[in-house]
Coordinates of C-alpha atoms and ligand atoms in Angstrom, one line a residue:
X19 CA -20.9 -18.0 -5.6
X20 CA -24.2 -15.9 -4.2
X21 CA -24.0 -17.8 -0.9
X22 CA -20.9 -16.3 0.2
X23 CA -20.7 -13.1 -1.3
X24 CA -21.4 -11.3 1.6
X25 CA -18.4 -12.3 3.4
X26 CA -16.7 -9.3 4.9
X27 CA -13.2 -8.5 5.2
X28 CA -12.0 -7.5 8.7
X29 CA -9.6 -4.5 7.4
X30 CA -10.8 -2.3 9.9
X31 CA -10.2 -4.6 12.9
X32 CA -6.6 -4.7 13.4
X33 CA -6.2 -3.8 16.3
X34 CA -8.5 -5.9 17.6
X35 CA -5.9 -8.7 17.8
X36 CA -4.6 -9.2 20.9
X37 CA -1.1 -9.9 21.5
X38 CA -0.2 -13.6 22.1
X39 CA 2.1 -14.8 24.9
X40 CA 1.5 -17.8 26.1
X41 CA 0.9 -21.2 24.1
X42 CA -2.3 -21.3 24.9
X43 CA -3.0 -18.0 23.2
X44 CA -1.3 -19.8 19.9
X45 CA -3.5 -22.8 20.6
X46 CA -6.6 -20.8 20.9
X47 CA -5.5 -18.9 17.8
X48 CA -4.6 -21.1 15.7
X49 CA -7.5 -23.4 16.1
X50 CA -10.3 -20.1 15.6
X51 CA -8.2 -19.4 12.3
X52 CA -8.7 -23.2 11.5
X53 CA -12.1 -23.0 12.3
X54 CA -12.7 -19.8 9.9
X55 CA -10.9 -21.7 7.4
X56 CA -12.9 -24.6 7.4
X57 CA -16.2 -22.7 7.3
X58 CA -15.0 -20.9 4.4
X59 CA -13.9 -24.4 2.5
X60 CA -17.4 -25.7 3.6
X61 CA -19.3 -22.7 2.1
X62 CA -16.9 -23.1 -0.8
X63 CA -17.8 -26.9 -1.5
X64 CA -13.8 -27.0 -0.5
X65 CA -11.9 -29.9 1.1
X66 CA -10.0 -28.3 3.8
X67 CA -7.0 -30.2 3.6
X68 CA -6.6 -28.5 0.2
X69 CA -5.8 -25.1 2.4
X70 CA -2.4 -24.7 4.2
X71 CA -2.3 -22.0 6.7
X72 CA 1.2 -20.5 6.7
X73 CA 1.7 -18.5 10.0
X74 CA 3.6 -14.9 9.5
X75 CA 5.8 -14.2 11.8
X76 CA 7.1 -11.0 10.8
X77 CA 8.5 -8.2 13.5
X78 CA 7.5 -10.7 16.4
X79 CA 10.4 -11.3 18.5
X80 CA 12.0 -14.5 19.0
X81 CA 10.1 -15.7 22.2
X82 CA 6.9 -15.0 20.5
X83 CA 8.0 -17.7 17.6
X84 CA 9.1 -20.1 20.3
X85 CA 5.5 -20.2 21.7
X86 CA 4.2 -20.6 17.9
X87 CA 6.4 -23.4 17.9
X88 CA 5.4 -24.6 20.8
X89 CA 2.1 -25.1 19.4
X90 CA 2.4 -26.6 16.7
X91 CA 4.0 -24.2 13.5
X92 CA 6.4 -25.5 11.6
X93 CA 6.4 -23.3 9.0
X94 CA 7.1 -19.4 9.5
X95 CA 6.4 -16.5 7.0
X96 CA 8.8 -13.5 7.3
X97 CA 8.5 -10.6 4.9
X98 CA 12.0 -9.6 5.4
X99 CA 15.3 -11.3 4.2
X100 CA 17.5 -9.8 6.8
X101 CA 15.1 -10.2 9.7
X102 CA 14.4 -14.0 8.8
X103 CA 18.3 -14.7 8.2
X104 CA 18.6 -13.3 12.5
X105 CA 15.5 -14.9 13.5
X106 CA 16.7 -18.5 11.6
X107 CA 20.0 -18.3 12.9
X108 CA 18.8 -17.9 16.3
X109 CA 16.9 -20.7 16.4
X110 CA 18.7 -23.9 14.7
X111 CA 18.2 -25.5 17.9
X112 CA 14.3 -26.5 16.6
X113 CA 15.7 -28.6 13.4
X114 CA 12.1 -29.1 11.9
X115 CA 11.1 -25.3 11.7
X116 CA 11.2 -24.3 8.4
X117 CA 10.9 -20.8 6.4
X118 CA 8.9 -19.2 4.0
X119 CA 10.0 -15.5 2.7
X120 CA 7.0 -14.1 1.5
X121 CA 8.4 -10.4 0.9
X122 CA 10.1 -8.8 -2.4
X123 CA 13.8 -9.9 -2.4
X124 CA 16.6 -7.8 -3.9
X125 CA 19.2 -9.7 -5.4
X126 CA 22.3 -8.6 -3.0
X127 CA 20.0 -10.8 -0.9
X128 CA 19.6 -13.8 -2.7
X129 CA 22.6 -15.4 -1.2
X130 CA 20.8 -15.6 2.5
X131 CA 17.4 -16.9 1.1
X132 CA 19.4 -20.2 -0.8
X133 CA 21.2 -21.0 2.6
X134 CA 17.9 -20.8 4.8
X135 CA 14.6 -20.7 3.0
X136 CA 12.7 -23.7 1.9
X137 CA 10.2 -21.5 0.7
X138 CA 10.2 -18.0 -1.5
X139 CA 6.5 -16.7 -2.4
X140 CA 7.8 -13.3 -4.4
X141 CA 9.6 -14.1 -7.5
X142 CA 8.9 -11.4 -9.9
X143 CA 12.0 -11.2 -11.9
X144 CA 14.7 -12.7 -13.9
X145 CA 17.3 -11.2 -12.3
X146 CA 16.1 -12.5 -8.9
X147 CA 15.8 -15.8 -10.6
X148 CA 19.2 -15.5 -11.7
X149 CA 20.4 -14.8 -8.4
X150 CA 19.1 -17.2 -6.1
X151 CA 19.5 -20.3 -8.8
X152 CA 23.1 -19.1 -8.8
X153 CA 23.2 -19.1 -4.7
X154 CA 21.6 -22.3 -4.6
X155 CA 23.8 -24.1 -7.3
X156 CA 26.5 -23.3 -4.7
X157 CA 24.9 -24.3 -1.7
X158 CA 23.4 -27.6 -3.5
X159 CA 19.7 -26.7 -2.4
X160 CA 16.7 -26.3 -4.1
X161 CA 13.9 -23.6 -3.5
X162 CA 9.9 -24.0 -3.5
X163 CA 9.2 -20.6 -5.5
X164 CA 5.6 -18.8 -6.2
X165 CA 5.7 -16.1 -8.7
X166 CA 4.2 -12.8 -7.3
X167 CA 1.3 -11.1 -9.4
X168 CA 0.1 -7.6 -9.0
X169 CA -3.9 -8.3 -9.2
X170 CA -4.7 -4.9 -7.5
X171 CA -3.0 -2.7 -10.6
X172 CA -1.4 -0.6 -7.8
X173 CA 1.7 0.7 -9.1
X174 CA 3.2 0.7 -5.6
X175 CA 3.0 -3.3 -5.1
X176 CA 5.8 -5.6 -6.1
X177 CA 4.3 -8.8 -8.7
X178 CA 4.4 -9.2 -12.1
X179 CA 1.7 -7.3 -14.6
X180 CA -0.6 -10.3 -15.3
X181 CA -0.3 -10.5 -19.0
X182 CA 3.5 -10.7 -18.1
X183 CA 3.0 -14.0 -16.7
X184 CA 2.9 -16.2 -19.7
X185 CA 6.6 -15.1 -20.7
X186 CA 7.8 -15.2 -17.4
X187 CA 6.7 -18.6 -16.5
X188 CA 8.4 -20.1 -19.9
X189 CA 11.6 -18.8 -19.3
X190 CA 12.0 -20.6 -15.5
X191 CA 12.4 -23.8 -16.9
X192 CA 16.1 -23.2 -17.5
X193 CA 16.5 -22.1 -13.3
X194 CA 16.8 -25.9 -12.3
X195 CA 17.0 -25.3 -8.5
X196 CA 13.8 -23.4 -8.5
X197 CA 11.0 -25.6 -8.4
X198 CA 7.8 -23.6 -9.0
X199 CA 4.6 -24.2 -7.3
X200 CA 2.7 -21.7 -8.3
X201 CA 1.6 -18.0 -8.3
X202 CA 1.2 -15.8 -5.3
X203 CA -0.9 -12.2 -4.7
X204 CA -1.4 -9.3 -2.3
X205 CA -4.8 -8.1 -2.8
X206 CA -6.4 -4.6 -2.5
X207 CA -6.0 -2.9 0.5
X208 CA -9.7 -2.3 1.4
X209 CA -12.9 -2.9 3.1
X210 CA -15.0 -3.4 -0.1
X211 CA -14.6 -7.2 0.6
X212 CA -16.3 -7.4 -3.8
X213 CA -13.3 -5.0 -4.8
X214 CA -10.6 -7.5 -3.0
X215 CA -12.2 -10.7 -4.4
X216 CA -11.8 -9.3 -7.5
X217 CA -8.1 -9.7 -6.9
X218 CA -8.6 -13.4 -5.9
X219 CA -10.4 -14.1 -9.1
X220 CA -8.2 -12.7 -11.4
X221 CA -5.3 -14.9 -9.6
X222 CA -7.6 -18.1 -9.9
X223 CA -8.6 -17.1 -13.9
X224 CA -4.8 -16.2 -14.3
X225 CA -3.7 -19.8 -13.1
X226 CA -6.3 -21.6 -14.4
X227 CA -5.7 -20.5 -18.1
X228 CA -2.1 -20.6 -17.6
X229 CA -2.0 -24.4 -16.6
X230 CA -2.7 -25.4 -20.1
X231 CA 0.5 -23.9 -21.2
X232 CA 2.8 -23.5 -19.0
X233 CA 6.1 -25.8 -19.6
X234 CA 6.6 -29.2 -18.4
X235 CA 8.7 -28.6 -14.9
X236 CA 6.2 -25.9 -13.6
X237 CA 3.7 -26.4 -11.5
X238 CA 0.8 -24.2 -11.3
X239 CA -0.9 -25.7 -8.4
X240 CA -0.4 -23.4 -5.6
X241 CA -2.5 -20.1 -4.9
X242 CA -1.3 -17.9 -1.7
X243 CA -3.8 -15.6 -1.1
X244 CA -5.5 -14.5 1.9
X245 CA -4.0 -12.9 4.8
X246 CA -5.5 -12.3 8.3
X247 CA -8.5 -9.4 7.2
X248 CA -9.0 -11.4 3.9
X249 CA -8.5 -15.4 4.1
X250 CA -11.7 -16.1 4.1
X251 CA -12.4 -14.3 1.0
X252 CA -9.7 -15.9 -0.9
X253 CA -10.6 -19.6 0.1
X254 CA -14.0 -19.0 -1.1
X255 CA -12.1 -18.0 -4.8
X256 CA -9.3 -20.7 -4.7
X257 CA -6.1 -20.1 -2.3
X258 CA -4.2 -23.5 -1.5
X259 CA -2.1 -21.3 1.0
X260 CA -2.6 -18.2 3.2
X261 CA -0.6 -16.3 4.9
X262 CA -1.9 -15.2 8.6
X263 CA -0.5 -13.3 11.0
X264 CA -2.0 -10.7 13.0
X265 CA -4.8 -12.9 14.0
X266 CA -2.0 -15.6 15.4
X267 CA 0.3 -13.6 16.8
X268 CA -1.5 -10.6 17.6
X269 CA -1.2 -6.8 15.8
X270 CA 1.1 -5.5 14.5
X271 CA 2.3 -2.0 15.5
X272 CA 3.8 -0.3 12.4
X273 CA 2.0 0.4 9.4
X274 CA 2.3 -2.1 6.5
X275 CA 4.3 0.2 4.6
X276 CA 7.0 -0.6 6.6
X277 CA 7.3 -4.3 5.1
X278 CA 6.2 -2.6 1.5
X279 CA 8.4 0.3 1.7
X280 CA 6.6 1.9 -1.8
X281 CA 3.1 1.9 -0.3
X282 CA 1.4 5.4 1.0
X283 CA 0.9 4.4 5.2
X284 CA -2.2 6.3 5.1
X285 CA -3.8 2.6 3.6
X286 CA -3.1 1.2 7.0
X287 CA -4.1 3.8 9.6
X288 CA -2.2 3.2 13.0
X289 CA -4.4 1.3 15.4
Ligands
PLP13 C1 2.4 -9.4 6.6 C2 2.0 -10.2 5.4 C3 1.0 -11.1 5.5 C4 0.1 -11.3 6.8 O1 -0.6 -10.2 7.1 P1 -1.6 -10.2 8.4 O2 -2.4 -9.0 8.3 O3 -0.6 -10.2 9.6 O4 -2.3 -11.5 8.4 C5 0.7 -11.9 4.4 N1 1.4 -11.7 3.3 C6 2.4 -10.9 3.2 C7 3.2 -10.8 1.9 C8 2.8 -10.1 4.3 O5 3.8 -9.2 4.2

């Protein structure tokens, strides 16, 4: 799509993200991201109600997600298991606000994300499957799952291999409390906005083949792609979700390879 390839990613600009701490700084937030969204659907030929924005939330303290509430999220992305187990249990009191762990999960943590999550974006294994259909059984809940790829062909990020897709996919059928939406992907961590869209497409081309095949109970509609320095990008090449949350809630002040503890930090320099 010529018209759009110019469209930058905003890696460098982290720290140009100012902290937000009232509700009017979610407001205001919230609508520009909405706004960026909806340009990149409109250069895209995209209806915009086909894109959910799915605010992250992760290392933000609990009054900071009261104010997100406060205007208007109802949905929260938290990389970590532990972290969003605290953060959930500290706020039962807001019965609608619902969670989305969008972080690898290790199975000795399965049994937190059936209790709490309505949401789990990185399934990469059978064992993981395992776990949390075991957990859920138990607790008598089901699970919207997407299943994590590794487009970039870093060896340090979590997601399958593409061309283990396929197999994986067919054997989820027998995991009834998982309820697959689709597939899920962290892109290249870099400023050459082609060499990131390449990750994008190969999601997109990766779901779109796989539709045709995949077994009758999963449901390859979903693409999360796109995070704050990125979204645009992967709007232009598909995503039905993306996951924001430096440009909501303001920067972040650890490295990224805190929340993926095999990545080198010197991808992220400290702002
Ligand atoms: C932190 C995180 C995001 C959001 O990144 P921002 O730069 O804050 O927008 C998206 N996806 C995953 C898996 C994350 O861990």
């Amino acid at each position: 799509m010529p018209e759009s390839s110019h469209t930058q990613t905003r890696r460098n600009q982290h720290g140009d993200y100012p902290q937000a701490v009232s509700v009017e700084d979610f407001r205001r937030n919230l609508a520009a991201v909405r706004a960026r969204m909806d340009a990149a659907c409109h250069r895209a030929g995209r209806d915009p109600t086909g894109v959910r924005l799915l605010p992250v939330s992760k290392t933000k303290p609990e009054p900071s997600l009261r104010l997100a509430y406060a205007a208007g999220c109802r949905v929260l992305g938290e990389n970590k298991v532990q972290e969003a187990f605290g953060k959930w249990d500290a706020m039962q009191d807001l019965a609608d606000l619902h969670w989305s762990v969008i972080g690898h999960l290790q199975t000795n943590k399965a049994r937190l994300v059936a209790r709490f999550a309505s949401e789990f974006q990185a399934l990469d294994s059978l064992r993981v499957a395992e776990a949390l259909e075991r957990r859920l059984q138990a607790e008598g809940r089901a699970l919207d799952v997407f299943v994590q790829v590794n487009t970039s062909g870093e060896a340090s990020k979590y997601g399958l291999p593409p061309e283990d897709v396929p197999a994986f996919l067919n054997a989820l059928p027998a995991f009834h409390a998982l309820r697959v939406r689709g597939l899920m992907t962290l892109a290249l961590f870099s400023s050459e906005s082609e060499r990131v869209r390449q990750c994008f497409v190969l999601l997109r081309t990766l779901r779109d083949r796989l539709r045709q095949s995949a077994p009758a109970r999963i449901a390859l509609d979903e693409l999360s792609m796109g995070m704050s320095g990125d979204f645009e990008i992967a709007i232009e090449e598909g995503a039905t979700v993306v996951r924001v949350g430096q440009a909501i809630f303001g920067a972040r002040h650890l490295t990224d390879s805190h929340y993926w503890p095999d990545e080198p930090s010197s991808k992220e320099p400290r702002p």
